[in-house]
mmCIF file of C-alpha atoms and ligand atoms in Angstrom:
data_model
loop_
_atom_site.group_PDB
_atom_site.id
_atom_site.type_symbol
_atom_site.label_atom_id
_atom_site.label_comp_id
_atom_site.label_asym_id
_atom_site.label_seq_id
_atom_site.Cartn_x
_atom_site.Cartn_y
_atom_site.Cartn_z
ATOM 1 C CA MET A 1 4.976 65.123 -94.783
ATOM 2 C CA THR A 2 8.549 63.103 -94.663
ATOM 3 C CA GLU A 3 9.049 59.634 -93.119
ATOM 4 C CA GLN A 4 10.756 60.959 -90.475
ATOM 5 C CA ASN A 5 7.886 63.815 -89.635
ATOM 6 C CA LYS A 6 4.732 60.937 -89.705
ATOM 7 C CA PRO A 7 3.875 60.772 -86.170
ATOM 8 C CA MET A 8 4.919 56.920 -84.811
ATOM 9 C CA VAL A 9 1.301 54.339 -85.077
ATOM 10 C CA ILE A 10 0.958 52.685 -82.385
ATOM 11 C CA GLY A 11 -0.947 49.802 -81.291
ATOM 12 C CA ALA A 12 -1.432 46.228 -80.810
ATOM 13 C CA MET A 13 0.924 43.949 -82.818
ATOM 14 C CA PRO A 14 0.793 40.486 -82.233
ATOM 15 C CA GLU A 15 3.384 37.911 -82.505
ATOM 16 C CA GLY A 16 4.534 37.316 -86.415
ATOM 17 C CA ALA A 17 2.469 40.663 -87.801
ATOM 18 C CA ARG A 18 3.874 42.764 -89.535
ATOM 19 C CA ASP A 19 2.133 45.496 -90.637
ATOM 20 C CA GLN A 20 -1.128 47.051 -89.557
ATOM 21 C CA ALA A 21 -3.319 45.055 -91.818
ATOM 22 C CA SER A 22 -1.418 41.505 -90.451
ATOM 23 C CA ALA A 23 -2.244 42.750 -87.066
ATOM 24 C CA ALA A 24 -5.815 43.582 -87.279
ATOM 25 C CA GLN A 25 -5.855 39.926 -89.081
ATOM 26 C CA ALA A 26 -4.045 38.193 -86.612
ATOM 27 C CA VAL A 27 -6.385 39.845 -83.711
ATOM 28 C CA GLN A 28 -9.600 38.846 -85.575
ATOM 29 C CA GLU A 29 -8.470 35.049 -86.367
ATOM 30 C CA MET A 30 -7.237 34.734 -82.355
ATOM 31 C CA PHE A 31 -10.775 36.248 -81.081
ATOM 32 C CA SER A 32 -12.628 33.751 -83.850
ATOM 33 C CA ALA A 33 -10.512 31.429 -82.751
ATOM 34 C CA ILE A 34 -11.255 31.290 -78.969
ATOM 35 C CA ALA A 35 -14.530 32.873 -79.107
ATOM 36 C CA PRO A 36 -16.604 29.098 -77.652
ATOM 37 C CA ARG A 37 -14.028 29.209 -74.398
ATOM 38 C CA TYR A 38 -13.870 33.111 -73.956
ATOM 39 C CA ASP A 39 -16.541 33.460 -72.020
ATOM 40 C CA LEU A 40 -15.496 31.089 -69.374
ATOM 41 C CA LEU A 41 -12.074 31.942 -69.286
ATOM 42 C CA ASN A 42 -13.292 35.383 -68.769
ATOM 43 C CA HIS A 43 -14.725 34.556 -65.650
ATOM 44 C CA VAL A 44 -12.052 32.264 -64.504
ATOM 45 C CA LEU A 45 -8.921 34.171 -65.124
ATOM 46 C CA SER A 46 -10.248 37.093 -63.378
ATOM 47 C CA LEU A 47 -12.337 35.507 -60.339
ATOM 48 C CA ASN A 48 -15.024 37.012 -61.555
ATOM 49 C CA ILE A 49 -14.158 40.486 -61.225
ATOM 50 C CA ASP A 50 -14.672 40.780 -64.486
ATOM 51 C CA ARG A 51 -18.726 41.161 -63.582
ATOM 52 C CA LEU A 52 -17.846 44.129 -61.045
ATOM 53 C CA TRP A 53 -15.463 46.298 -63.918
ATOM 54 C CA TRP A 54 -18.605 46.104 -66.304
ATOM 55 C CA ARG A 55 -20.740 46.915 -63.600
ATOM 56 C CA ARG A 56 -19.266 49.487 -62.380
ATOM 57 C CA THR A 57 -18.617 50.918 -66.096
ATOM 58 C CA ALA A 58 -22.215 51.153 -66.809
ATOM 59 C CA ARG A 59 -22.956 53.037 -63.074
ATOM 60 C CA ARG A 60 -20.734 55.513 -64.914
ATOM 61 C CA PHE A 61 -22.366 56.763 -67.565
ATOM 62 C CA ALA A 62 -26.346 56.157 -65.564
ATOM 63 C CA HIS A 63 -26.619 59.482 -66.154
ATOM 64 C CA ILE A 64 -26.771 58.857 -69.849
ATOM 65 C CA LEU A 65 -28.416 55.342 -69.779
ATOM 66 C CA ALA A 66 -31.378 57.084 -67.848
ATOM 67 C CA ARG A 67 -31.872 59.252 -70.844
ATOM 68 C CA ALA A 68 -34.933 57.621 -73.218
ATOM 69 C CA ASP A 69 -33.458 58.721 -76.256
ATOM 70 C CA ALA A 70 -29.953 57.912 -75.783
ATOM 71 C CA GLN A 71 -27.607 56.098 -78.632
ATOM 72 C CA VAL A 72 -24.857 54.134 -77.031
ATOM 73 C CA LEU A 73 -22.467 51.909 -78.641
ATOM 74 C CA ASP A 74 -20.078 49.408 -77.415
ATOM 75 C CA LEU A 75 -16.937 49.186 -79.272
ATOM 76 C CA CYS A 76 -15.220 45.747 -79.703
ATOM 77 C CA CYS A 77 -17.925 44.621 -77.764
ATOM 78 C CA GLY A 78 -17.165 40.499 -77.981
ATOM 79 C CA THR A 79 -19.880 38.238 -76.243
ATOM 80 C CA GLY A 80 -21.253 41.083 -75.216
ATOM 81 C CA ASP A 81 -20.847 41.286 -71.581
ATOM 82 C CA MET A 82 -20.064 45.144 -71.488
ATOM 83 C CA ALA A 83 -22.893 45.812 -73.466
ATOM 84 C CA PHE A 84 -25.738 43.720 -71.333
ATOM 85 C CA ALA A 85 -23.934 45.737 -68.494
ATOM 86 C CA LEU A 86 -25.234 49.105 -69.983
ATOM 87 C CA GLN A 87 -28.572 47.575 -70.744
ATOM 88 C CA ARG A 88 -29.807 46.800 -67.673
ATOM 89 C CA GLN A 89 -28.271 50.117 -66.228
ATOM 90 C CA ALA A 90 -30.619 51.615 -68.543
ATOM 91 C CA GLY A 91 -33.614 49.512 -67.976
ATOM 92 C CA ASN A 92 -36.180 49.908 -70.040
ATOM 93 C CA GLY A 93 -36.165 53.889 -70.163
ATOM 94 C CA GLY A 94 -35.465 53.343 -73.938
ATOM 95 C CA ALA A 95 -31.516 54.366 -74.326
ATOM 96 C CA GLN A 96 -30.429 51.976 -77.651
ATOM 97 C CA ILE A 97 -27.248 50.435 -77.018
ATOM 98 C CA TRP A 98 -25.441 48.992 -80.075
ATOM 99 C CA GLY A 99 -22.339 46.228 -79.773
ATOM 100 C CA ALA A 100 -19.773 46.178 -82.734
ATOM 101 C CA ASP A 101 -17.073 43.739 -83.402
ATOM 102 C CA PHE A 102 -15.385 42.328 -86.171
ATOM 103 C CA ALA A 103 -14.962 38.882 -84.873
ATOM 104 C CA HIS A 104 -18.128 36.778 -86.293
ATOM 105 C CA PRO A 105 -18.208 33.818 -83.772
ATOM 106 C CA MET A 106 -18.307 35.816 -80.401
ATOM 107 C CA LEU A 107 -21.018 38.147 -81.931
ATOM 108 C CA GLU A 108 -22.534 34.783 -82.776
ATOM 109 C CA ARG A 109 -22.273 34.134 -78.682
ATOM 110 C CA ALA A 110 -23.136 38.113 -78.224
ATOM 111 C CA LEU A 111 -26.614 37.233 -80.276
ATOM 112 C CA ARG A 112 -27.252 33.767 -78.267
ATOM 113 C CA LYS A 113 -27.188 35.741 -75.122
ATOM 114 C CA SER A 114 -29.686 38.371 -75.685
ATOM 115 C CA HIS A 115 -32.384 35.671 -77.230
ATOM 116 C CA GLY A 116 -33.297 38.752 -80.211
ATOM 117 C CA ARG A 117 -33.981 41.282 -77.754
ATOM 118 C CA SER A 118 -31.557 44.607 -77.422
ATOM 119 C CA PRO A 119 -28.685 45.693 -77.472
ATOM 120 C CA LYS A 120 -28.588 45.294 -81.298
ATOM 121 C CA TRP A 121 -25.051 43.958 -83.057
ATOM 122 C CA VAL A 122 -22.960 44.761 -85.847
ATOM 123 C CA GLU A 123 -20.454 43.210 -87.461
ATOM 124 C CA ALA A 124 -17.514 46.246 -87.712
ATOM 125 C CA ASP A 125 -14.494 46.956 -87.754
ATOM 126 C CA ALA A 126 -13.565 49.939 -85.071
ATOM 127 C CA LEU A 127 -11.479 51.857 -87.405
ATOM 128 C CA THR A 128 -13.956 52.117 -90.237
ATOM 129 C CA LEU A 129 -17.699 52.108 -88.165
ATOM 130 C CA PRO A 130 -20.745 51.889 -90.593
ATOM 131 C CA PHE A 131 -21.701 55.093 -88.519
ATOM 132 C CA ALA A 132 -22.767 58.880 -89.703
ATOM 133 C CA ASP A 133 -20.450 61.644 -87.756
ATOM 134 C CA SER A 134 -22.715 62.596 -84.071
ATOM 135 C CA SER A 135 -24.717 59.466 -84.105
ATOM 136 C CA PHE A 136 -24.097 58.664 -80.386
ATOM 137 C CA ASP A 137 -24.176 60.106 -76.894
ATOM 138 C CA LEU A 138 -21.912 57.607 -75.289
ATOM 139 C CA VAL A 139 -18.805 55.079 -76.922
ATOM 140 C CA THR A 140 -17.834 52.253 -74.883
ATOM 141 C CA SER A 141 -15.226 49.583 -75.407
ATOM 142 C CA ALA A 142 -13.944 46.876 -72.568
ATOM 143 C CA PHE A 143 -11.022 44.702 -73.009
ATOM 144 C CA GLY A 144 -11.651 45.831 -76.850
ATOM 145 C CA PHE A 145 -9.204 49.714 -77.563
ATOM 146 C CA ARG A 146 -6.314 47.639 -76.717
ATOM 147 C CA ASN A 147 -6.533 45.129 -79.510
ATOM 148 C CA LEU A 148 -6.481 47.697 -82.052
ATOM 149 C CA ALA A 149 -4.175 48.153 -84.864
ATOM 150 C CA ASP A 150 -4.175 51.822 -84.758
ATOM 151 C CA TYR A 151 -4.844 53.312 -81.478
ATOM 152 C CA ASP A 152 -4.729 57.155 -82.434
ATOM 153 C CA ALA A 153 -6.691 55.855 -85.633
ATOM 154 C CA GLY A 154 -9.595 54.607 -83.114
ATOM 155 C CA LEU A 155 -9.881 57.611 -81.151
ATOM 156 C CA ARG A 156 -10.401 60.317 -83.850
ATOM 157 C CA GLU A 157 -13.107 57.404 -85.157
ATOM 158 C CA ILE A 158 -14.755 57.392 -81.817
ATOM 159 C CA TRP A 159 -14.522 61.071 -81.504
ATOM 160 C CA ARG A 160 -15.923 61.518 -84.953
ATOM 161 C CA VAL A 161 -19.071 59.184 -83.974
ATOM 162 C CA LEU A 162 -20.067 61.206 -80.616
ATOM 163 C CA ARG A 163 -21.997 63.939 -80.641
ATOM 164 C CA PRO A 164 -20.593 66.965 -79.153
ATOM 165 C CA GLY A 165 -20.544 66.716 -75.374
ATOM 166 C CA GLY A 166 -20.377 62.758 -75.789
ATOM 167 C CA GLU A 167 -18.336 60.522 -73.198
ATOM 168 C CA LEU A 168 -16.313 57.931 -74.114
ATOM 169 C CA GLY A 169 -15.311 54.858 -71.625
ATOM 170 C CA ILE A 170 -12.518 52.930 -72.261
ATOM 171 C CA LEU A 171 -12.126 50.283 -69.227
ATOM 172 C CA GLU A 172 -8.894 48.469 -70.090
ATOM 173 C CA CYS A 173 -6.481 45.836 -68.211
ATOM 174 C CA SER A 174 -3.271 47.875 -66.550
ATOM 175 C CA GLU A 175 -0.679 46.818 -64.113
ATOM 176 C CA PRO A 176 -0.389 47.606 -60.362
ATOM 177 C CA ASN A 177 2.414 49.566 -58.835
ATOM 178 C CA GLY A 178 5.331 48.823 -56.313
ATOM 179 C CA MET A 179 4.772 45.169 -54.629
ATOM 180 C CA ALA A 180 1.042 44.589 -55.534
ATOM 181 C CA GLY A 181 2.813 44.754 -58.821
ATOM 182 C CA LYS A 182 5.325 42.130 -58.098
ATOM 183 C CA PHE A 183 3.009 40.015 -57.750
ATOM 184 C CA TYR A 184 0.296 40.547 -60.218
ATOM 185 C CA GLY A 185 3.100 40.513 -62.295
ATOM 186 C CA VAL A 186 3.608 36.114 -61.659
ATOM 187 C CA TYR A 187 -0.071 35.966 -61.926
ATOM 188 C CA PHE A 188 -0.447 37.695 -65.630
ATOM 189 C CA ARG A 189 2.528 36.719 -66.952
ATOM 190 C CA ARG A 190 3.153 33.174 -65.975
ATOM 191 C CA VAL A 191 -0.170 31.807 -64.696
ATOM 192 C CA LEU A 192 -2.777 33.236 -66.517
ATOM 193 C CA PRO A 193 -1.178 32.701 -70.226
ATOM 194 C CA ALA A 194 -0.745 28.743 -68.728
ATOM 195 C CA VAL A 195 -4.422 28.902 -67.616
ATOM 196 C CA GLY A 196 -6.174 30.501 -70.722
ATOM 197 C CA GLY A 197 -3.686 27.811 -72.546
ATOM 198 C CA LEU A 198 -4.843 24.866 -71.328
ATOM 199 C CA ILE A 199 -8.329 25.532 -71.270
ATOM 200 C CA SER A 200 -8.212 27.885 -74.889
ATOM 201 C CA GLY A 201 -6.040 25.508 -76.745
ATOM 202 C CA SER A 202 -4.304 28.677 -78.016
ATOM 203 C CA ARG A 203 -1.410 29.843 -75.425
ATOM 204 C CA SER A 204 -0.008 31.948 -77.501
ATOM 205 C CA ALA A 205 -3.151 34.090 -77.391
ATOM 206 C CA TYR A 206 -2.906 34.310 -73.165
ATOM 207 C CA GLU A 207 0.625 35.300 -74.101
ATOM 208 C CA TYR A 208 -0.853 37.900 -76.536
ATOM 209 C CA LEU A 209 -3.034 39.085 -73.166
ATOM 210 C CA PRO A 210 -0.078 40.425 -70.842
ATOM 211 C CA ALA A 211 2.519 41.259 -73.564
ATOM 212 C CA SER A 212 -0.100 43.917 -75.352
ATOM 213 C CA VAL A 213 -1.406 45.421 -71.712
ATOM 214 C CA GLY A 214 2.780 45.998 -71.888
ATOM 215 C CA ARG A 215 3.206 47.804 -74.662
ATOM 216 C CA PHE A 216 -0.379 49.876 -74.312
ATOM 217 C CA PRO A 217 1.153 53.750 -73.708
ATOM 218 C CA SER A 218 1.040 54.398 -69.903
ATOM 219 C CA GLN A 219 -2.006 56.568 -68.356
ATOM 220 C CA THR A 220 -0.316 59.949 -69.379
ATOM 221 C CA GLU A 221 0.758 58.863 -72.404
ATOM 222 C CA MET A 222 -3.275 57.985 -73.288
ATOM 223 C CA LYS A 223 -5.172 60.407 -71.686
ATOM 224 C CA ALA A 224 -2.264 62.847 -74.063
ATOM 225 C CA ARG A 225 -3.507 60.795 -77.300
ATOM 226 C CA MET A 226 -7.136 61.724 -76.315
ATOM 227 C CA ARG A 227 -6.604 65.521 -75.929
ATOM 228 C CA ALA A 228 -4.800 65.072 -79.670
ATOM 229 C CA ALA A 229 -8.013 63.095 -80.953
ATOM 230 C CA GLY A 230 -9.919 65.572 -79.884
ATOM 231 C CA PHE A 231 -11.730 64.990 -76.692
ATOM 232 C CA GLN A 232 -11.952 67.938 -74.353
ATOM 233 C CA GLU A 233 -11.460 66.121 -71.520
ATOM 234 C CA ALA A 234 -9.166 63.161 -70.241
ATOM 235 C CA GLU A 235 -9.392 60.963 -66.766
ATOM 236 C CA TRP A 236 -7.836 57.547 -65.365
ATOM 237 C CA THR A 237 -9.942 55.550 -62.843
ATOM 238 C CA PRO A 238 -8.191 52.961 -61.332
ATOM 239 C CA TYR A 239 -10.779 49.906 -60.407
ATOM 240 C CA THR A 240 -9.363 46.883 -58.040
ATOM 241 C CA PHE A 241 -6.019 47.643 -57.022
ATOM 242 C CA GLY A 242 -4.835 49.556 -60.534
ATOM 243 C CA THR A 243 -5.249 45.400 -62.409
ATOM 244 C CA ALA A 244 -8.010 47.959 -64.129
ATOM 245 C CA GLY A 245 -8.788 51.292 -65.288
ATOM 246 C CA LEU A 246 -11.411 53.461 -66.995
ATOM 247 C CA TYR A 247 -10.550 55.878 -69.329
ATOM 248 C CA TRP A 248 -12.904 58.727 -69.844
ATOM 249 C CA GLY A 249 -12.896 61.630 -72.045
ATOM 250 C CA LYS A 250 -15.575 63.786 -73.396
ATOM 251 C CA LYS A 251 -16.177 65.585 -76.756
HETATM 252 C C1 SAM B 301 -10.678 40.647 -74.892
HETATM 253 S S1 SAM B 301 -12.351 41.131 -76.014
HETATM 254 C C2 SAM B 301 -12.977 41.697 -75.447
HETATM 255 C C3 SAM B 301 -14.635 41.684 -75.392
HETATM 256 C C4 SAM B 301 -16.386 42.361 -74.179
HETATM 257 N N1 SAM B 301 -15.381 43.351 -74.627
HETATM 258 C C5 SAM B 301 -15.808 42.253 -73.132
HETATM 259 O O1 SAM B 301 -15.600 42.750 -71.970
HETATM 260 O O2 SAM B 301 -15.704 40.509 -72.774
HETATM 261 C C6 SAM B 301 -11.762 42.212 -77.337
HETATM 262 C C7 SAM B 301 -12.952 42.034 -78.439
HETATM 263 O O3 SAM B 301 -11.910 43.248 -79.402
HETATM 264 C C8 SAM B 301 -12.428 43.196 -80.753
HETATM 265 N N2 SAM B 301 -11.747 44.003 -81.674
HETATM 266 C C9 SAM B 301 -10.472 44.130 -81.750
HETATM 267 N N3 SAM B 301 -9.882 44.654 -82.515
HETATM 268 C C10 SAM B 301 -11.131 45.217 -83.110
HETATM 269 C C11 SAM B 301 -11.888 46.019 -84.237
HETATM 270 N N4 SAM B 301 -10.350 46.842 -84.900
HETATM 271 N N5 SAM B 301 -13.088 46.485 -84.712
HETATM 272 C C12 SAM B 301 -14.019 45.264 -84.195
HETATM 273 N N6 SAM B 301 -13.624 44.671 -83.329
HETATM 274 C C13 SAM B 301 -12.245 44.253 -82.138
HETATM 275 C C14 SAM B 301 -11.808 41.180 -80.791
HETATM 276 O O4 SAM B 301 -13.094 40.441 -81.448
HETATM 277 C C15 SAM B 301 -13.075 41.097 -79.591
HETATM 278 O O5 SAM B 301 -13.920 40.119 -79.683
#
């Protein structure tokens, strides 16, 4: 394949990163640095709506989580809140929830919050998962997928570890259109980095958030990329006036 024919890699590119490896390293360092304040900031900056989004996503997959033999992976699990919502939805029905992340300090917090009980936590890179093909009935990722250095490679890796008929749920930030979008844009690009920077001590991490949402593919493009990775079906559902949304896919 010539350089010209190569499909363009799209993925996160924090300021100062030169290539995929340095982008991934910058993301890992950034989340490791903000881990101590991550939960507090999440709740403050989303006005606690993040809890509703995790819960709504878990409910979307109730049919899988109710199964006693279900194997479920929450990718880029951070301090674990999406995985905990999946666990609560599953109850004591037997579904096994796993959370994976490559930032050790985030996982340490997840482990502490779970008091040694399920989910199981794994330190792993989402682009090279330590799981066999067709291991999971469901893979989710909340506000994590956008940080991958190569979105197509991430989708292919998720597709690989899903069983045939398995489902994918990617919960991501988005920016609403129209007048609401204008107001939200002011909050998202000005207020959020200022408040986030003040509380976390890392303004660049909270400038990276709107910048990475701005770089993320449109809903139409993302669904096309999901299909190109092998998903038979791909949909997007807006949450809270389109300030977030859920990509759903089926292998
Ligand atoms: C914004 S946090 C989201 C955490 C959690 N899912 C939540 O909803 O609060 C993004 C997480 O993605 C993780 N992450 C980013 N790139 C990753 C990769 N390539 N492999 C594993 N984890 C990754 C980061 O370490 C971070 O913990």
